[in-house]
Amino acid sequence: MRSRLGEVLERMSGVVRSPMNRAAATTERALDAGQLFEDHQQLVETTETALSISSGSGATATQQRQALDAASDQIDRGKNRIRELRGAGQALRERLEQMQIVALNAGLEGARLGQATGAPLLLVADETKAQVKRALAAVEEQSAMLNQLEAAREQLGEQLATARAHSAKLAEELLRTQAAQRDAHRLATGLGERLSRATGADPEVARSLTRVRTHAEGLIAELSALSARGQPAVVEVMRPYLKQLLRLARNLEQEPGGS
Amino acid sequence: MSTPPTPGTDPSATASADSTRSERAGLIVEVRSDASRDRWFIPAEVGKRVLRRPRLSPIPRSALQMTLVEGQVVAVVSLGPEATELVLCTLRGQQLAISGARVLDTGSYPACEIGIRSPLGELAELPLLAELERLERDPTGKGQQP
């Protein structure tokens, strides 16, 4: 069925393709340039995105380094605190040892006085000795726990030092990555200017031409499909657009440089 | 400094060997060396007081040391390695201190043939007099033990 839609499509296709038919080589070069400019635009945008992401990563790395530094300070403060606790424990141990000596002397004196007179003194001495013994055992236990805490702190400090070294290396590598990305972005931007000089084409026009071609090919493909299915109503729907397209196509043909 | 004789080998040479009493007041001390850990009894007639160990000074050409206790210079017999306590004794009417012996306990203990019967077992008296006499014969403490 050769419908009016088919005729319109053929004419449109002819209008769109006519420059190519008449100056195929020139048009192909322009379209290639358009595609190049399109690719270049994407390249520039990609390098900008990469630069933005690596800048964000750099900020995160800085925050990580600050957090690790803060943790390291905390560990150092913990070391001082453990030292203070150890000193307090040592002072306590010395006081208890003194008390133990007092209790030993009281026990000796009570025994010397004999059972009748010295019994109360012996009782107090025995009780004091027992309490001091328990207190000294508790101090020893605390000292052992402090030793464990100190060992854990040292281990944590070593692990943190490793993490800080890795963080510093990561920050250094990120800086190098950012520098490389800035170079890539500068090169990509410069490439656009060189492309423009090499092809003699305006990048915006070339990209527009590529987009027009893509859209026109898409339009033709869709309309061809509808035509094949025999949909005369499409002509009525498309009439205002098709008229506008034909008018634009004629105008383009009549402009200087148009064929 | 030499170590004292083996416990119970020379009870006649001790300062007080009166085992006829049913209870004996005194101190139980432990003397450690690299190879052994000996426990002894010091009767209250000899052992007067336990002190936190003050600073000791060597006496030239002697195995003894000396220290200051309440303004008095006191000779110190060292029985073993460093310890935190000093036992102030009176022997033959003179003050003398013992270092290197850890005081385990003080009190009254049942008397027995060699000294006392304590929760740690039967303990002989520390032969302090014999040790002192030995040091008098051999001031440097490098000779043979009796």
Coordinates of C-alpha atoms in Angstrom, one line a residue, chain A:
Chain A
M1 CA 0.0 0.0 0.0
R2 CA 1.6 3.2 -1.2
S3 CA 0.1 5.7 1.2
R4 CA 0.5 9.4 1.6
L5 CA 2.6 8.6 4.6
G6 CA 5.0 6.6 2.5
E7 CA 5.3 9.5 0.0
V8 CA 5.9 12.0 2.8
L9 CA 8.5 9.7 4.4
E10 CA 10.3 9.3 1.1
R11 CA 10.4 13.0 0.6
M12 CA 11.6 13.6 4.1
S13 CA 14.2 11.0 3.8
G14 CA 15.2 12.6 0.5
V15 CA 15.5 16.0 2.2
V16 CA 17.5 14.6 5.1
R17 CA 19.8 12.6 2.8
S18 CA 20.0 15.0 0.0
P19 CA 23.0 16.8 1.2
M20 CA 24.8 13.5 1.7
N21 CA 23.8 12.4 -1.7
R22 CA 25.0 15.6 -3.2
A23 CA 28.2 16.0 -1.2
A24 CA 28.6 12.7 0.4
A25 CA 32.3 13.0 1.3
T26 CA 32.0 16.4 2.8
T27 CA 28.9 15.4 4.8
E28 CA 30.5 12.2 6.1
R29 CA 33.5 14.2 7.3
A30 CA 31.3 16.6 9.0
L31 CA 29.3 13.8 10.6
D32 CA 32.6 12.1 11.7
A33 CA 33.7 15.4 13.2
G34 CA 30.4 15.7 14.9
Q35 CA 30.9 12.2 16.4
L36 CA 34.4 13.1 17.4
F37 CA 33.2 16.2 19.1
E38 CA 30.5 14.2 20.8
D39 CA 33.1 11.7 22.0
H40 CA 35.3 14.5 23.1
Q41 CA 32.5 16.1 25.1
Q42 CA 32.0 12.8 26.9
L43 CA 35.7 12.5 27.5
V44 CA 35.8 15.9 29.1
E45 CA 32.8 15.2 31.2
T46 CA 34.2 11.8 32.3
T47 CA 37.6 13.4 33.3
E48 CA 35.6 16.1 35.2
T49 CA 33.6 13.4 37.0
A50 CA 36.7 11.4 37.8
L51 CA 38.4 14.5 39.2
S52 CA 35.4 15.3 41.3
I53 CA 35.3 11.8 42.7
S54 CA 39.0 11.7 43.5
S55 CA 38.7 15.1 45.2
G56 CA 36.0 13.6 47.3
S57 CA 38.2 10.6 48.1
G58 CA 41.0 13.0 49.0
A59 CA 38.7 14.7 51.5
T60 CA 37.6 11.4 52.9
A61 CA 41.3 10.3 53.2
T62 CA 42.0 13.5 55.1
Q63 CA 39.2 12.8 57.5
Q64 CA 40.4 9.2 57.9
R65 CA 43.9 10.5 58.7
Q66 CA 42.6 13.0 61.3
A67 CA 40.5 10.2 62.9
L68 CA 43.6 7.9 63.0
D69 CA 45.7 10.8 64.5
A70 CA 43.0 11.3 67.2
A71 CA 43.0 7.6 67.9
S72 CA 46.8 7.6 68.2
D73 CA 46.5 10.5 70.7
Q74 CA 44.0 8.6 72.7
I75 CA 46.3 5.6 72.8
D76 CA 49.2 7.8 74.0
R77 CA 46.9 9.3 76.7
G78 CA 46.0 5.7 77.6
K79 CA 49.7 4.9 78.0
N80 CA 50.1 7.8 80.4
R81 CA 47.0 6.8 82.3
I82 CA 48.3 3.2 82.7
R83 CA 51.6 4.6 84.0
E84 CA 49.7 6.7 86.5
L85 CA 47.7 3.7 87.6
R86 CA 50.9 1.6 87.9
G87 CA 52.4 4.4 90.1
A88 CA 49.3 4.5 92.3
G89 CA 49.4 0.7 92.6
Q90 CA 53.1 0.8 93.6
A91 CA 52.4 3.4 96.2
L92 CA 49.5 1.3 97.5
R93 CA 51.8 -1.8 97.6
E94 CA 54.4 0.1 99.6
R95 CA 51.8 1.3 102.1
L96 CA 50.5 -2.3 102.5
E97 CA 54.0 -3.7 103.0
Q98 CA 54.5 -1.1 105.7
M99 CA 51.2 -2.1 107.3
Q100 CA 52.3 -5.7 107.0
I101 CA 55.5 -4.9 109.0
V102 CA 53.4 -3.1 111.6
A103 CA 51.2 -6.3 111.9
L104 CA 54.3 -8.5 112.1
N105 CA 55.8 -6.4 114.9
A106 CA 52.4 -6.4 116.7
G107 CA 52.3 -10.2 116.4
L108 CA 55.9 -10.4 117.7
E109 CA 55.1 -8.1 120.6
G110 CA 51.9 -9.9 121.4
A111 CA 53.7 -13.3 121.5
R112 CA 56.4 -11.8 123.6
L113 CA 53.9 -10.6 126.2
G114 CA 52.4 -14.1 126.5
Q115 CA 49.0 -15.5 126.1
A116 CA 47.4 -13.7 129.0
T117 CA 48.4 -10.1 128.1
G118 CA 49.3 -10.4 124.5
A119 CA 46.2 -12.2 123.2
P120 CA 44.3 -9.1 122.0
L121 CA 47.4 -7.8 120.2
L122 CA 47.9 -11.1 118.6
L123 CA 44.3 -11.2 117.4
V124 CA 44.6 -7.7 115.8
A125 CA 48.0 -8.6 114.3
D126 CA 46.6 -11.8 112.8
E127 CA 43.6 -10.1 111.4
T128 CA 45.7 -7.2 110.0
K129 CA 48.1 -9.7 108.4
A130 CA 45.3 -11.6 106.7
Q131 CA 43.7 -8.4 105.4
V132 CA 47.0 -7.0 104.1
K133 CA 47.7 -10.4 102.4
R134 CA 44.4 -10.2 100.6
A135 CA 45.0 -6.5 99.7
L136 CA 48.4 -7.3 98.4
A137 CA 47.0 -10.1 96.3
A138 CA 44.4 -7.7 94.9
V139 CA 47.2 -5.2 94.1
E140 CA 49.1 -8.0 92.3
E141 CA 46.0 -8.9 90.3
Q142 CA 45.5 -5.3 89.4
S143 CA 49.1 -5.1 88.3
A144 CA 48.7 -8.2 86.1
M145 CA 45.6 -6.6 84.5
L146 CA 47.5 -3.4 83.9
N147 CA 50.2 -5.5 82.2
Q148 CA 47.6 -7.1 80.0
L149 CA 46.1 -3.7 79.2
E150 CA 49.5 -2.3 78.4
A151 CA 50.2 -5.3 76.1
A152 CA 46.9 -4.7 74.3
R153 CA 47.5 -1.0 74.1
E154 CA 50.9 -1.7 72.6
Q155 CA 49.4 -4.1 70.1
L156 CA 46.7 -1.6 69.2
G157 CA 49.4 1.1 68.8
E158 CA 51.3 -1.1 66.4
Q159 CA 48.2 -1.8 64.4
L160 CA 47.3 1.9 64.3
A161 CA 50.8 2.8 63.2
T162 CA 50.3 0.3 60.3
A163 CA 46.9 1.8 59.5
R164 CA 48.4 5.3 59.6
A165 CA 51.2 4.3 57.2
H166 CA 48.6 2.8 54.8
S167 CA 46.5 5.9 55.1
A168 CA 49.5 8.2 54.3
K169 CA 50.4 6.0 51.3
L170 CA 46.7 6.1 50.2
A171 CA 46.7 9.9 50.5
E172 CA 49.9 10.1 48.5
E173 CA 48.5 7.9 45.8
L174 CA 45.3 9.9 45.7
L175 CA 47.3 13.1 45.2
R176 CA 49.2 11.5 42.3
T177 CA 45.8 10.3 40.9
Q178 CA 44.4 13.8 41.2
A179 CA 47.4 15.2 39.4
A180 CA 47.1 12.7 36.7
Q181 CA 43.4 13.4 36.3
R182 CA 44.0 17.1 36.2
D183 CA 46.5 16.4 33.4
A184 CA 44.0 14.2 31.6
H185 CA 41.3 16.9 31.9
R186 CA 43.7 19.6 30.6
L187 CA 44.7 17.3 27.7
A188 CA 41.1 16.5 26.9
T189 CA 40.1 20.2 26.9
G190 CA 43.1 21.0 24.7
L191 CA 42.1 18.1 22.4
G192 CA 38.8 19.8 21.7
E193 CA 40.6 23.0 20.5
R194 CA 43.0 20.9 18.3
L195 CA 40.0 18.9 16.9
S196 CA 38.3 22.1 16.0
R197 CA 41.4 23.4 14.2
A198 CA 42.0 20.1 12.5
T199 CA 38.5 19.6 11.2
G200 CA 37.7 23.3 10.7
A201 CA 34.3 22.6 12.1
D202 CA 32.4 24.4 14.8
P203 CA 32.1 21.9 17.6
E204 CA 28.6 23.0 18.5
V205 CA 27.4 22.8 14.9
A206 CA 29.1 19.4 14.3
R207 CA 27.6 18.0 17.4
S208 CA 24.2 19.4 16.4
L209 CA 24.5 17.8 13.0
T210 CA 25.3 14.4 14.6
R211 CA 22.3 14.7 16.9
V212 CA 20.0 15.8 14.0
R213 CA 21.2 12.8 12.0
T214 CA 20.6 10.4 14.9
H215 CA 17.1 11.9 15.6
A216 CA 16.2 12.0 11.8
E217 CA 17.2 8.4 11.4
G218 CA 15.2 7.4 14.4
L219 CA 12.2 9.3 13.1
I220 CA 12.5 7.7 9.7
A221 CA 12.8 4.3 11.2
E222 CA 9.7 4.7 13.4
L223 CA 7.6 6.3 10.7
S224 CA 8.7 3.5 8.2
A225 CA 7.6 0.9 10.7
L226 CA 4.2 2.7 11.1
S227 CA 3.9 3.0 7.3
A228 CA 4.5 -0.7 6.9
R229 CA 1.7 -1.4 9.2
G230 CA -0.6 0.9 7.2
Q231 CA -1.5 3.6 9.6
P232 CA -3.0 6.5 7.6
A233 CA -4.0 8.3 10.8
V234 CA -0.3 8.9 11.5
V235 CA -0.2 11.5 8.7
E236 CA -2.9 13.6 10.4
V237 CA -1.0 13.4 13.7
M238 CA 2.3 14.1 12.1
R239 CA 1.1 16.7 9.6
P240 CA 2.1 19.9 11.6
Y241 CA 5.5 18.4 12.4
L242 CA 6.2 17.2 8.9
K243 CA 5.2 20.5 7.4
Q244 CA 7.6 22.3 9.7
L245 CA 10.3 19.8 8.9
L246 CA 9.8 20.2 5.2
R247 CA 9.9 24.0 5.5
L248 CA 13.1 23.8 7.6
A249 CA 14.6 21.5 5.1
R250 CA 13.8 23.9 2.2
N251 CA 15.2 26.8 4.1
L252 CA 18.4 24.9 4.8
E253 CA 18.7 24.1 1.0
Q254 CA 18.2 27.7 0.1
E255 CA 20.8 29.0 2.6
P256 CA 24.3 29.8 1.3
G257 CA 26.3 26.6 1.4
G258 CA 23.2 24.5 1.1
S259 CA 22.9 22.4 -2.1

